[in-house]
Coordinates of C-alpha atoms in Angstrom, one line a residue:
Chain C
X204 CA 6.3 21.3 -29.6
X205 CA 4.8 18.9 -32.1
X206 CA 8.0 17.0 -32.4
X207 CA 8.4 16.9 -28.7
X208 CA 4.8 15.3 -28.4
X209 CA 5.5 12.9 -31.2
X210 CA 8.7 11.8 -29.5
X211 CA 7.2 11.2 -26.2
X212 CA 4.1 9.5 -27.8
X213 CA 6.5 7.1 -29.8
X214 CA 8.5 6.3 -26.6
X215 CA 5.2 5.5 -24.9
X216 CA 4.3 3.2 -27.7
X217 CA 7.7 1.6 -27.6
X218 CA 7.5 1.2 -23.8
X219 CA 4.0 -0.7 -24.3
X220 CA 5.8 -2.8 -27.1
X221 CA 8.7 -3.7 -24.7
X222 CA 6.4 -4.6 -21.7
X223 CA 4.8 -7.1 -24.2
X224 CA 8.3 -8.5 -25.3
X225 CA 9.4 -8.9 -21.7
X226 CA 6.1 -10.5 -20.9
X227 CA 6.4 -13.0 -23.6
X228 CA 10.0 -13.8 -22.8
X229 CA 9.3 -14.5 -19.3
X230 CA 6.3 -16.8 -20.0
X231 CA 8.4 -18.8 -22.6
X232 CA 11.5 -18.9 -20.4
X233 CA 9.7 -19.9 -17.3
X234 CA 10.3 -23.5 -16.1
X235 CA 7.3 -26.0 -16.3
X236 CA 5.2 -27.1 -19.1
X237 CA 1.6 -25.4 -19.2
X238 CA -0.1 -28.3 -21.1
X239 CA 1.2 -30.8 -18.3
X240 CA -0.5 -28.3 -15.7
X241 CA -3.7 -28.5 -17.7
X242 CA -3.7 -32.3 -18.3
X243 CA -3.0 -33.2 -14.8
X244 CA -0.2 -35.6 -13.6
X245 CA -1.9 -38.8 -14.4
X246 CA -2.9 -38.4 -18.1
X247 CA -0.3 -38.5 -20.6
X248 CA -2.3 -39.1 -23.7
X249 CA -0.4 -37.7 -26.8
X250 CA -3.7 -37.2 -28.7
X251 CA -5.2 -35.0 -26.0
X252 CA -1.8 -33.1 -25.9
X253 CA -1.8 -32.5 -29.4
X254 CA -5.3 -31.3 -29.2
X255 CA -4.5 -29.0 -26.3
X256 CA -1.4 -27.6 -28.0
X257 CA -3.7 -26.8 -31.0
X258 CA -6.3 -25.2 -28.8
X259 CA -3.8 -22.9 -27.0
X260 CA -1.7 -22.1 -30.1
X261 CA 1.4 -23.7 -28.7
X262 CA 2.3 -25.9 -31.9
X263 CA 2.8 -22.6 -33.8
X264 CA 6.4 -21.3 -34.3
X265 CA 7.6 -18.6 -31.6
X266 CA 7.0 -15.5 -33.7
X267 CA 3.7 -16.6 -34.7
X268 CA 2.6 -17.1 -31.1
X269 CA 4.0 -13.6 -30.2
X270 CA 2.1 -12.1 -33.0
X271 CA -1.3 -13.8 -32.2
X272 CA -0.8 -12.9 -28.4
X273 CA 0.2 -9.4 -29.4
X274 CA -2.7 -8.8 -31.8
X275 CA -5.1 -10.2 -29.4
X276 CA -3.9 -7.7 -26.7
X277 CA -4.3 -5.0 -29.2
X278 CA -7.8 -5.8 -29.7
X279 CA -8.3 -5.7 -26.0
X280 CA -8.3 -9.4 -25.3
X281 CA -6.0 -10.5 -22.3
X282 CA -6.7 -14.0 -22.4
X283 CA -8.6 -16.7 -20.1
X284 CA -7.7 -17.3 -16.5
X285 CA -6.6 -20.9 -16.1
X286 CA -8.3 -21.3 -12.8
X287 CA -11.6 -19.7 -13.2
X288 CA -11.9 -20.2 -17.0
X289 CA -13.2 -16.6 -17.4
X290 CA -11.9 -13.7 -19.5
X291 CA -9.2 -11.7 -17.8
X292 CA -10.7 -8.7 -19.1
X293 CA -13.7 -9.2 -17.1
X294 CA -11.9 -10.1 -14.0
X295 CA -9.9 -7.0 -14.3
X296 CA -12.7 -4.7 -15.2
X297 CA -14.9 -5.5 -12.4
X298 CA -12.2 -4.8 -9.9
X299 CA -10.6 -1.7 -11.7
X300 CA -13.1 0.9 -10.5
X301 CA -12.0 0.2 -6.8
X302 CA -8.4 0.6 -7.4
X303 CA -8.7 3.7 -9.7
X304 CA -10.8 5.4 -6.7
X305 CA -8.2 4.6 -4.2
X306 CA -5.2 5.6 -6.4
X307 CA -6.7 9.0 -7.6
X308 CA -8.0 10.1 -4.2
X309 CA -4.7 9.2 -2.5
X310 CA -2.4 10.6 -5.3
X311 CA -4.2 14.0 -5.4
X312 CA -4.3 14.2 -1.6
X313 CA -0.6 13.3 -1.5
X314 CA 0.0 16.0 -4.2
X315 CA -1.7 18.8 -2.4
X316 CA -0.6 18.1 1.0
X317 CA 3.1 17.2 0.2
X318 CA 3.4 20.3 -1.8
X319 CA 1.8 22.6 0.6
X320 CA 3.9 21.2 3.3
X321 CA 7.0 21.5 1.3
X322 CA 6.3 25.2 0.5
X323 CA 5.6 25.9 4.2
X324 CA 8.8 24.3 5.2
X325 CA 10.8 26.2 2.4
X326 CA 9.5 29.5 3.6
X327 CA 10.1 28.8 7.2
X328 CA 13.6 26.9 6.8
X329 CA 15.2 26.0 10.0
X330 CA 12.1 26.3 12.0
X331 CA 11.2 23.7 14.4
X332 CA 8.2 22.4 12.2
X333 CA 10.6 22.3 9.1
X334 CA 13.0 20.1 11.3
X335 CA 10.2 17.9 12.3
X336 CA 8.5 17.5 9.1
X337 CA 11.6 16.9 7.3
X338 CA 12.6 13.9 9.7
X339 CA 9.1 12.5 9.5
X340 CA 9.2 12.7 5.8
X341 CA 12.7 10.8 5.9
X342 CA 11.3 8.2 8.1
X343 CA 8.2 7.7 6.1
X344 CA 10.4 7.3 2.9
X345 CA 11.9 4.4 4.6
X346 CA 8.8 2.6 5.6
X347 CA 7.3 -0.3 4.0
X348 CA 3.6 0.9 2.8
X349 CA 2.0 -2.4 4.1
X350 CA 3.7 -2.2 7.5
X351 CA 2.5 1.3 7.9
X352 CA -1.0 0.1 6.8
X353 CA -0.9 -2.7 9.5
X354 CA 0.3 -0.4 12.1
X355 CA -2.4 2.1 11.4
X356 CA -4.8 -0.7 11.8
X357 CA -3.5 -1.7 15.2
X358 CA -3.5 1.8 16.4
X359 CA -6.7 3.3 14.9
X360 CA -8.9 0.2 14.7
X361 CA -7.8 -2.6 17.0
X362 CA -6.9 -0.4 19.9
X363 CA -9.3 2.6 19.5
X364 CA -12.0 1.2 17.4
X365 CA -12.3 4.2 15.3
X366 CA -12.4 3.1 11.8
X367 CA -13.3 0.1 9.6
X368 CA -10.2 -1.8 8.4
X369 CA -11.6 -4.5 6.0
X370 CA -13.2 -4.0 2.5
X371 CA -14.9 -1.3 0.9
X372 CA -18.4 -1.4 2.2
X373 CA -20.0 -2.7 5.5
X374 CA -21.1 -6.2 4.2
X375 CA -23.6 -6.5 6.9
X376 CA -25.5 -3.3 6.2
X377 CA -27.0 -2.9 2.9
X378 CA -26.7 0.7 2.4
X379 CA -28.2 2.6 -0.4
X380 CA -27.7 6.2 -1.9
X381 CA -25.9 8.8 0.1
X382 CA -25.4 6.1 3.0
X383 CA -23.6 3.9 0.6
X384 CA -21.3 6.7 -0.4
X385 CA -20.6 7.7 3.1
X386 CA -19.9 4.0 3.9
X387 CA -17.4 3.7 1.0
X388 CA -15.9 7.1 2.2
X389 CA -15.4 5.8 5.6
X390 CA -13.9 2.6 4.4
X391 CA -11.5 4.7 2.3
X392 CA -10.1 6.7 5.2
X393 CA -7.4 4.1 6.4
X394 CA -6.1 2.9 2.9
X395 CA -5.9 6.4 1.6
X396 CA -4.2 7.7 4.8
X397 CA -1.5 5.1 4.4
X398 CA -1.0 5.7 0.7
X399 CA -0.9 9.7 1.2
X400 CA 1.7 9.2 4.1
X401 CA 3.9 7.0 1.8
X402 CA 3.8 9.0 -1.3
X403 CA 3.9 12.3 0.3
X404 CA 7.6 12.6 1.1
X405 CA 8.4 12.7 -2.6
X406 CA 6.3 15.8 -3.1
X407 CA 7.4 17.3 0.3
X408 CA 11.1 17.2 -0.9
X409 CA 10.7 18.3 -4.4
X410 CA 8.5 21.3 -3.5
X411 CA 10.8 22.2 -0.8
X412 CA 14.0 22.2 -2.7
X413 CA 12.7 23.7 -5.8
X414 CA 11.2 26.7 -3.8
X415 CA 14.5 27.1 -2.1
X416 CA 16.4 27.0 -5.3
X417 CA 14.2 29.4 -7.1
X418 CA 14.4 31.7 -4.0
X419 CA 18.1 31.9 -4.1
X420 CA 18.3 32.9 -7.7
X421 CA 19.4 36.3 -9.0
X422 CA 16.2 37.6 -10.4
X423 CA 14.6 37.1 -7.1
X424 CA 17.1 39.2 -5.3
X425 CA 16.5 41.9 -8.0
X426 CA 12.8 41.9 -7.5
X427 CA 13.4 42.1 -3.6
X428 CA 15.6 45.3 -4.4
X429 CA 12.8 46.8 -6.3
X430 CA 10.8 46.8 -3.2
X431 CA 8.1 44.4 -4.3
X432 CA 6.3 42.8 -1.4
X433 CA 7.4 39.3 -0.3
X434 CA 3.9 38.0 -0.9
X435 CA 3.7 39.4 -4.5
X436 CA 7.2 38.0 -5.4
X437 CA 6.3 34.5 -4.0
X438 CA 2.8 34.3 -5.6
X439 CA 3.8 35.8 -9.1
X440 CA 7.4 34.4 -9.5
X441 CA 8.7 31.8 -7.0
X442 CA 5.7 29.7 -7.1
X443 CA 5.2 29.6 -10.8
X444 CA 8.8 28.7 -11.4
X445 CA 9.0 26.3 -8.8
X446 CA 6.1 24.2 -9.1
X447 CA 7.2 22.5 -12.5
X448 CA 9.3 19.7 -10.9
X449 CA 6.1 18.7 -8.9
X450 CA 4.5 17.8 -12.4
X451 CA 7.3 15.5 -13.1
X452 CA 7.2 14.0 -9.7
X453 CA 3.5 13.1 -10.3
X454 CA 4.5 10.9 -13.1
X455 CA 7.3 9.3 -11.0
X456 CA 5.1 8.7 -8.1
X457 CA 2.4 7.2 -10.1
X458 CA 4.7 4.2 -11.0
X459 CA 5.5 4.0 -7.3
X460 CA 2.0 4.3 -6.3
X461 CA 0.8 1.3 -8.6
X462 CA 2.9 -0.9 -6.3
X463 CA 1.7 0.7 -3.2
X464 CA -2.0 0.4 -4.0
X465 CA -1.4 -3.4 -4.6
X466 CA 0.1 -3.8 -1.3
X467 CA -2.3 -1.6 0.7
X468 CA -5.4 -3.2 -1.0
X469 CA -4.1 -6.6 0.4
X470 CA -3.6 -5.2 3.8
X471 CA -7.0 -3.6 3.9
X472 CA -8.9 -6.2 1.8
X473 CA -9.9 -3.5 -0.7
X474 CA -11.6 -5.3 -3.5
X475 CA -9.4 -4.0 -6.2
X476 CA -6.7 -5.3 -8.7
X477 CA -4.1 -5.9 -5.8
X478 CA -6.5 -8.4 -4.2
X479 CA -6.6 -10.0 -7.6
X480 CA -3.1 -10.0 -7.8
X481 CA -2.6 -11.8 -4.5
X482 CA -5.1 -14.5 -5.3
X483 CA -3.4 -14.9 -8.9
X484 CA -0.1 -15.3 -7.2
X485 CA -1.4 -17.8 -4.6
X486 CA -3.3 -19.9 -7.3
X487 CA -0.4 -19.4 -9.9
X488 CA -2.9 -17.9 -12.4
X489 CA -0.6 -16.5 -14.9
X490 CA -2.8 -15.2 -17.4
X491 CA -4.4 -13.1 -14.8
X492 CA -0.9 -11.8 -13.3
X493 CA 0.1 -11.1 -17.1
X494 CA -3.1 -9.1 -17.9
X495 CA -2.7 -7.0 -14.7
X496 CA 0.8 -6.3 -15.4
X497 CA 0.1 -5.3 -18.8
X498 CA -2.8 -3.1 -17.7
X499 CA -0.7 -1.3 -15.0
X500 CA 2.2 -0.9 -17.4
X501 CA 0.2 0.5 -20.0
X502 CA -1.6 2.9 -17.7
X503 CA 1.6 4.1 -16.3
X504 CA 3.2 4.8 -19.6
X505 CA 0.1 6.6 -20.8
X506 CA 0.0 8.8 -17.6
X507 CA 3.8 9.5 -17.8
X508 CA 3.5 10.6 -21.5
X509 CA 0.6 12.8 -20.7
X510 CA 2.6 14.4 -17.7
X511 CA 5.5 15.0 -19.9
X512 CA 3.4 16.8 -22.6
X513 CA 1.6 18.7 -19.9
X514 CA 5.1 19.8 -18.6
X515 CA 6.0 20.9 -22.1
X516 CA 2.8 23.0 -22.2
X517 CA 3.6 24.6 -18.9
X518 CA 7.1 25.2 -19.3
X519 CA 8.1 27.6 -22.2
X520 CA 11.7 26.6 -22.2
X521 CA 10.5 23.0 -23.6
X522 CA 8.0 24.7 -25.7
X523 CA 10.1 26.9 -27.7
X524 CA 13.4 24.8 -27.8
X525 CA 12.1 21.8 -29.6
Chain G
X384 CA 45.4 9.5 -5.7
X385 CA 44.3 6.9 -3.2
X386 CA 45.7 8.7 -0.3
X387 CA 43.9 11.7 -1.5
X388 CA 40.6 9.9 -1.6
X389 CA 41.1 8.5 1.7
X390 CA 41.9 11.8 3.2
X391 CA 38.7 13.2 1.7
X392 CA 36.7 10.3 3.1
X393 CA 38.1 10.9 6.5
X394 CA 37.3 14.7 6.4
X395 CA 33.9 14.0 5.1
X396 CA 33.1 11.4 7.7
X397 CA 34.0 13.9 10.3
X398 CA 32.1 16.8 8.7
X399 CA 29.0 15.1 7.3
X400 CA 26.5 13.9 9.9
X401 CA 24.5 11.8 7.7
X402 CA 27.6 9.8 6.4
X403 CA 28.8 9.3 9.9
X404 CA 25.3 7.9 11.1
X405 CA 25.2 5.7 7.9
X406 CA 28.7 4.2 8.4
X407 CA 28.5 3.6 12.0
X408 CA 24.8 2.1 11.7
X409 CA 25.8 -0.2 9.1
X410 CA 29.1 -1.2 10.9
X411 CA 26.9 -2.0 13.8
X412 CA 24.6 -4.3 11.6
X413 CA 27.6 -6.0 10.5
X414 CA 28.7 -6.6 13.9
X415 CA 25.1 -8.1 14.6
X416 CA 25.6 -10.4 11.7
X417 CA 29.0 -11.8 13.1
X418 CA 28.0 -12.1 16.7
X419 CA 24.2 -13.2 16.1
X420 CA 24.5 -16.4 18.0
X421 CA 25.9 -14.4 21.0
X422 CA 23.5 -11.7 20.7
X423 CA 20.2 -13.8 20.2
X424 CA 18.6 -14.9 23.4
X425 CA 17.1 -17.9 21.8
X426 CA 17.5 -20.2 18.9
X427 CA 15.4 -18.4 16.2
X428 CA 14.7 -21.8 14.6
X429 CA 13.3 -23.6 17.6
X430 CA 9.6 -23.9 18.0
X431 CA 7.9 -23.9 21.3
X432 CA 4.4 -24.3 23.0
X433 CA 4.9 -20.7 24.4
X434 CA 3.0 -19.2 21.4
X435 CA 2.1 -15.6 21.0
X436 CA 3.8 -14.5 24.3
X437 CA 3.8 -10.7 24.7
X438 CA 7.1 -8.8 24.9
X439 CA 8.9 -9.2 28.3
X440 CA 7.0 -12.4 29.2
X441 CA 9.0 -15.7 29.9
X442 CA 12.3 -13.9 29.1
X443 CA 11.3 -13.3 25.5
X444 CA 12.4 -9.6 25.1
X445 CA 10.1 -8.9 22.1
X446 CA 7.7 -11.7 22.7
X447 CA 7.1 -14.8 20.5
X448 CA 5.3 -15.5 17.4
X449 CA 2.4 -18.0 16.4
X450 CA 5.1 -20.8 16.5
X451 CA 6.6 -19.9 19.6
X452 CA 9.8 -18.5 18.0
X453 CA 11.5 -15.8 19.9
X454 CA 11.1 -12.4 17.9
X455 CA 14.1 -10.8 19.1
X456 CA 16.4 -13.6 18.0
X457 CA 14.5 -13.7 14.6
X458 CA 15.2 -9.9 14.1
X459 CA 18.9 -10.6 14.9
X460 CA 19.1 -13.4 12.4
X461 CA 17.1 -11.4 9.8
X462 CA 19.9 -8.7 9.5
X463 CA 21.9 -11.2 7.5
X464 CA 19.3 -11.7 5.0
X465 CA 18.5 -8.2 4.6
X466 CA 22.0 -7.1 4.1
X467 CA 22.7 -10.0 1.7
X468 CA 19.9 -9.1 -0.5
X469 CA 20.8 -5.4 -0.4
X470 CA 24.5 -5.9 -1.3
X471 CA 24.2 -8.5 -3.7
X472 CA 21.2 -7.2 -5.8
X473 CA 22.6 -3.7 -5.5
X474 CA 25.9 -5.0 -6.9
X475 CA 24.2 -6.7 -9.8
X476 CA 22.3 -3.6 -10.7
X477 CA 25.3 -1.2 -10.2
X478 CA 27.7 -3.4 -12.3
X479 CA 25.0 -3.7 -15.1
X480 CA 24.3 -0.1 -14.9
X481 CA 27.9 1.2 -15.1
X482 CA 28.9 -1.2 -18.0
X483 CA 25.8 -0.5 -20.1
X484 CA 25.7 3.3 -19.2
X485 CA 29.5 3.6 -19.7
X486 CA 29.5 1.9 -23.0
X487 CA 26.4 3.9 -24.3
X488 CA 27.8 7.3 -23.3
X489 CA 31.4 6.6 -24.4
X490 CA 30.7 5.2 -27.8
X491 CA 27.9 7.5 -28.5
X492 CA 26.1 7.7 -31.7
X493 CA 23.4 5.2 -32.9
X494 CA 24.5 2.7 -30.0
X495 CA 24.0 5.6 -27.5
X496 CA 20.6 6.7 -28.9
X497 CA 19.3 2.9 -28.9
X498 CA 20.6 2.2 -25.3
X499 CA 19.2 5.5 -23.8
X500 CA 16.0 4.8 -25.4
X501 CA 16.1 1.4 -23.8
X502 CA 16.9 2.9 -20.5
X503 CA 14.2 5.4 -20.5
X504 CA 11.7 2.6 -21.4
X505 CA 12.8 0.6 -18.6
X506 CA 12.3 3.5 -16.2
X507 CA 8.7 3.8 -17.3
X508 CA 8.0 0.1 -16.7
X509 CA 6.7 -0.5 -13.1
X510 CA 9.6 -2.6 -11.8
X511 CA 7.9 -4.1 -8.7
X512 CA 5.4 -5.8 -10.9
X513 CA 7.9 -7.3 -13.1
X514 CA 9.9 -8.6 -10.3
X515 CA 6.7 -10.0 -8.7
X516 CA 5.8 -11.7 -12.1
X517 CA 9.3 -13.2 -12.6
X518 CA 9.5 -14.4 -9.1
X519 CA 6.1 -16.2 -9.0
X520 CA 7.1 -18.0 -12.2
X521 CA 10.5 -18.8 -11.6
X522 CA 10.3 -19.7 -7.9
X523 CA 10.9 -17.7 -4.6
X524 CA 14.4 -18.7 -3.6
X525 CA 16.2 -15.8 -2.1
X526 CA 18.9 -16.2 -4.9
X527 CA 16.2 -15.5 -7.5
X528 CA 15.0 -12.6 -5.4
X529 CA 18.4 -11.1 -5.3
X530 CA 19.2 -11.6 -9.0
X531 CA 15.8 -10.3 -10.2
X532 CA 16.0 -7.2 -8.1
X533 CA 19.4 -6.7 -9.4
X534 CA 18.5 -7.2 -13.1
X535 CA 15.4 -4.9 -13.0
X536 CA 16.9 -1.9 -11.2
X537 CA 20.1 -1.1 -13.3
X538 CA 18.4 1.6 -15.7
X539 CA 18.9 4.3 -12.8
X540 CA 22.4 3.5 -12.6
X541 CA 23.0 3.3 -16.3
X542 CA 21.5 6.8 -16.8
X543 CA 23.8 8.1 -14.3
X544 CA 27.0 6.5 -15.6
X545 CA 25.9 7.4 -19.2
X546 CA 25.9 11.1 -18.2
X547 CA 29.3 10.8 -16.6
X548 CA 30.7 8.9 -19.5
X549 CA 29.4 11.8 -22.0
X550 CA 31.3 14.3 -20.1
X551 CA 34.4 12.5 -19.4
X552 CA 35.1 11.4 -22.9
X553 CA 35.6 15.2 -23.8
X554 CA 38.2 15.6 -21.0
X555 CA 41.9 16.2 -21.8
X556 CA 43.2 13.1 -20.1
X557 CA 40.8 10.8 -22.2
X558 CA 41.6 12.6 -25.2
X559 CA 45.3 12.2 -24.8
X560 CA 44.8 8.5 -24.1
X561 CA 43.1 8.3 -27.4
X562 CA 46.0 10.3 -29.1
X563 CA 48.3 7.6 -27.5
X564 CA 46.5 4.9 -29.4
X565 CA 44.9 3.2 -26.5
X566 CA 41.9 1.0 -27.6
X567 CA 38.3 1.8 -26.9
X568 CA 37.8 -1.1 -24.1
X569 CA 40.9 0.0 -22.6
X570 CA 39.9 3.8 -22.2
X571 CA 36.7 2.6 -21.1
X572 CA 37.8 0.4 -18.3
X573 CA 41.0 2.4 -17.4
X574 CA 39.7 5.9 -17.5
X575 CA 35.9 6.3 -18.0
X576 CA 34.6 3.7 -15.5
X577 CA 36.8 4.4 -12.6
X578 CA 36.5 8.2 -12.9
X579 CA 32.7 8.3 -13.3
X580 CA 31.6 5.5 -11.0
X581 CA 31.0 7.7 -7.8
X582 CA 27.6 9.0 -8.5
X583 CA 26.6 5.4 -9.3
X584 CA 28.1 4.2 -5.9
X585 CA 26.0 6.8 -4.1
X586 CA 22.8 5.8 -6.1
X587 CA 23.7 2.1 -5.6
X588 CA 23.4 2.6 -1.7
X589 CA 20.0 3.9 -2.2
X590 CA 19.3 0.9 -4.3
X591 CA 20.4 -1.3 -1.4
X592 CA 17.7 0.3 0.8
X593 CA 15.2 -0.3 -2.1
X594 CA 16.2 -3.9 -2.4
X595 CA 15.4 -4.4 1.1
X596 CA 12.1 -2.8 0.9
X597 CA 11.3 -4.8 -2.2
X598 CA 12.3 -8.2 -0.6
X599 CA 10.1 -7.4 2.4
X600 CA 7.3 -6.5 -0.1
X601 CA 7.6 -9.8 -1.9
X602 CA 7.7 -11.6 1.4
X603 CA 4.6 -9.8 2.3
X604 CA 2.8 -11.2 -0.6
X605 CA 3.9 -14.6 0.3
X606 CA 6.8 -14.8 -2.3
X607 CA 9.5 -14.8 0.2
X608 CA 11.9 -17.7 0.7
X609 CA 10.3 -20.0 3.2
X610 CA 13.7 -21.4 4.3
X611 CA 15.2 -18.4 5.7
X612 CA 14.3 -15.7 8.4
X613 CA 13.5 -12.4 6.9
X614 CA 11.8 -9.3 8.3
X615 CA 9.3 -9.1 5.4
X616 CA 8.2 -12.6 6.1
X617 CA 7.7 -11.7 9.9
X618 CA 5.5 -8.9 9.1
X619 CA 3.5 -11.1 6.8
X620 CA 3.1 -13.8 9.5
X621 CA 2.2 -11.1 11.9
X622 CA -0.6 -9.8 9.7
X623 CA -2.9 -12.4 10.9
X624 CA -2.2 -11.6 14.5
X625 CA -2.7 -7.8 14.4
X626 CA -5.5 -7.9 17.1
X627 CA -3.7 -10.5 19.3
X628 CA 0.1 -10.0 18.8
X629 CA 1.0 -6.9 17.5
X630 CA 4.5 -7.2 18.4
X631 CA 5.4 -9.7 15.6
X632 CA 4.8 -7.1 12.8
X633 CA 5.6 -4.1 14.6
X634 CA 9.4 -4.9 15.6
X635 CA 10.1 -6.5 12.4
X636 CA 9.0 -3.5 10.5
X637 CA 11.0 -1.0 12.7
X638 CA 14.0 -3.2 12.1
X639 CA 13.4 -2.6 8.3
X640 CA 13.0 1.1 8.8
X641 CA 16.2 1.5 10.8
X642 CA 18.2 -0.5 8.2
X643 CA 16.8 1.5 5.3
X644 CA 17.4 4.8 7.0
X645 CA 21.1 3.9 7.6
X646 CA 21.5 3.1 3.8
X647 CA 19.7 6.4 3.0
X648 CA 22.1 8.3 5.1
X649 CA 25.2 6.5 3.7
X650 CA 23.9 7.1 0.2
X651 CA 23.0 10.9 1.0
X652 CA 26.5 11.3 2.8
X653 CA 28.4 9.7 -0.2
X654 CA 26.6 12.0 -2.6
X655 CA 27.9 15.2 -0.4
X656 CA 31.3 13.7 -0.4
X657 CA 31.4 12.9 -4.2
X658 CA 29.7 16.3 -5.1
X659 CA 32.5 18.9 -5.2
X660 CA 30.0 21.7 -5.1
X661 CA 28.6 20.7 -1.7
X662 CA 29.5 22.9 1.0
X663 CA 30.2 21.6 4.4
X664 CA 29.6 24.8 6.2
X665 CA 25.8 24.4 5.3
X666 CA 25.4 20.8 6.3
X667 CA 23.7 20.4 9.7

């Protein structure tokens, strides 16, 4: 068990390192001269160029440059935005809470509803609802998340005027206390709904197929033959055995969710890192893009390692094997 | 051998509904590409003052966009872009995956340990962000988009191919080739890759669907190639007009969904064909 955790932990560390290396290579290989961008088109003063190279550390050797960036990031310093001349850390920090809120609420809701529906369909295989839900989940899987968001805006807000579509709070009203919470919750409905619909099919499929698989195994038939009630067999044996793949799915979905959240935030003008990504792309603010990419990759890696460790705790086969 | 495969394909085509829908759907899309000039009612590149016309008005079946371009004709011409992105990027990803995974699984030992660790690491990196970063730095031409999608999505294929190679190299026909003195590259390309490629092919079709969605998402972020017609860009353009002209985004999104579903069906169907354990009696 300890070996397993150590192994997963090391591969997590390696992943973060790899993200760094890729990051660095991309920046170095990209066309264009950063100093030229900073100096502007007209000036070409060699003294100024030298000074700027010195300031940004570009006159050092490549390994030295890598090391200084790497050690800075390890200390938690992600650099400075070219456009706003502000620390990238601050820019990401002030946006992170909104993204995390949206991400956690929707991933948990998707997990619960997707799994519940999957279990329901597995127990009523071949029923009308099973067919309907399976078809819907197939279609949802093929849907671009941002398109679904736009369609929900058109249907629920533009046509019916039901829900707010933009931002996290009503900018015209300055709500305090409980009203503020309700206001945020109301703004959270549409983006969350979109993300839940997009990520649910994964949980639905995995729950359905693993329940079906466990149900068809011999030990369940044996239990049936002993005369144990269906409910007891399901609660005590099928569910416990079939729920494990869902844990893995949570990790996989998370990487997918990171992308989804970015796009959905843009659709709904949600003030999180997704919006920051969009503005950084438009302004070609690379340090900010890099910073967001690093933060995202590291958090995905951390969660995936945690999920794997949780899995090992839950599944005795892994616990005792290694 | 080939005849046997052909027979199996025909049988599977008749028996598997998903495969049938997928194949027929994609053939239809190819026909649309070939006959695009005939099918399109207008020139999708011509601008007009008849802006933001609703579907059906003035002979525009699906309306016009903010520049007066005919939405239906743009959709017709957009098929080519989506399929091109799908096929080329999935081919790159498949080829890289097959070779890297094949080498790793066949050679084994330290090489395998290192390569499979790299594969696992790449599987943990959020690919879309990487693509986004590269495209915004290196420029958003459609060629770049295709290459970058291909180069960043190979690990899944490599993992599948590695598993295949691991089991194939123990098989008798490979062992006898070793005994006959064939070299490692010969064995890899003559026996391991051709025999283990089928699951990768099925996965690659899923990858094509993924590539279409990724291209659409990049376009939606304003990183699409402005010189071509793509469904993702149409959704992006329509975003500003959700209240006044819903049809621009709506129909282009539906086009994406239908195409992606065809590729999913093809992939699932191929998986059934290549999986000897799959029982056709049970498929609906």
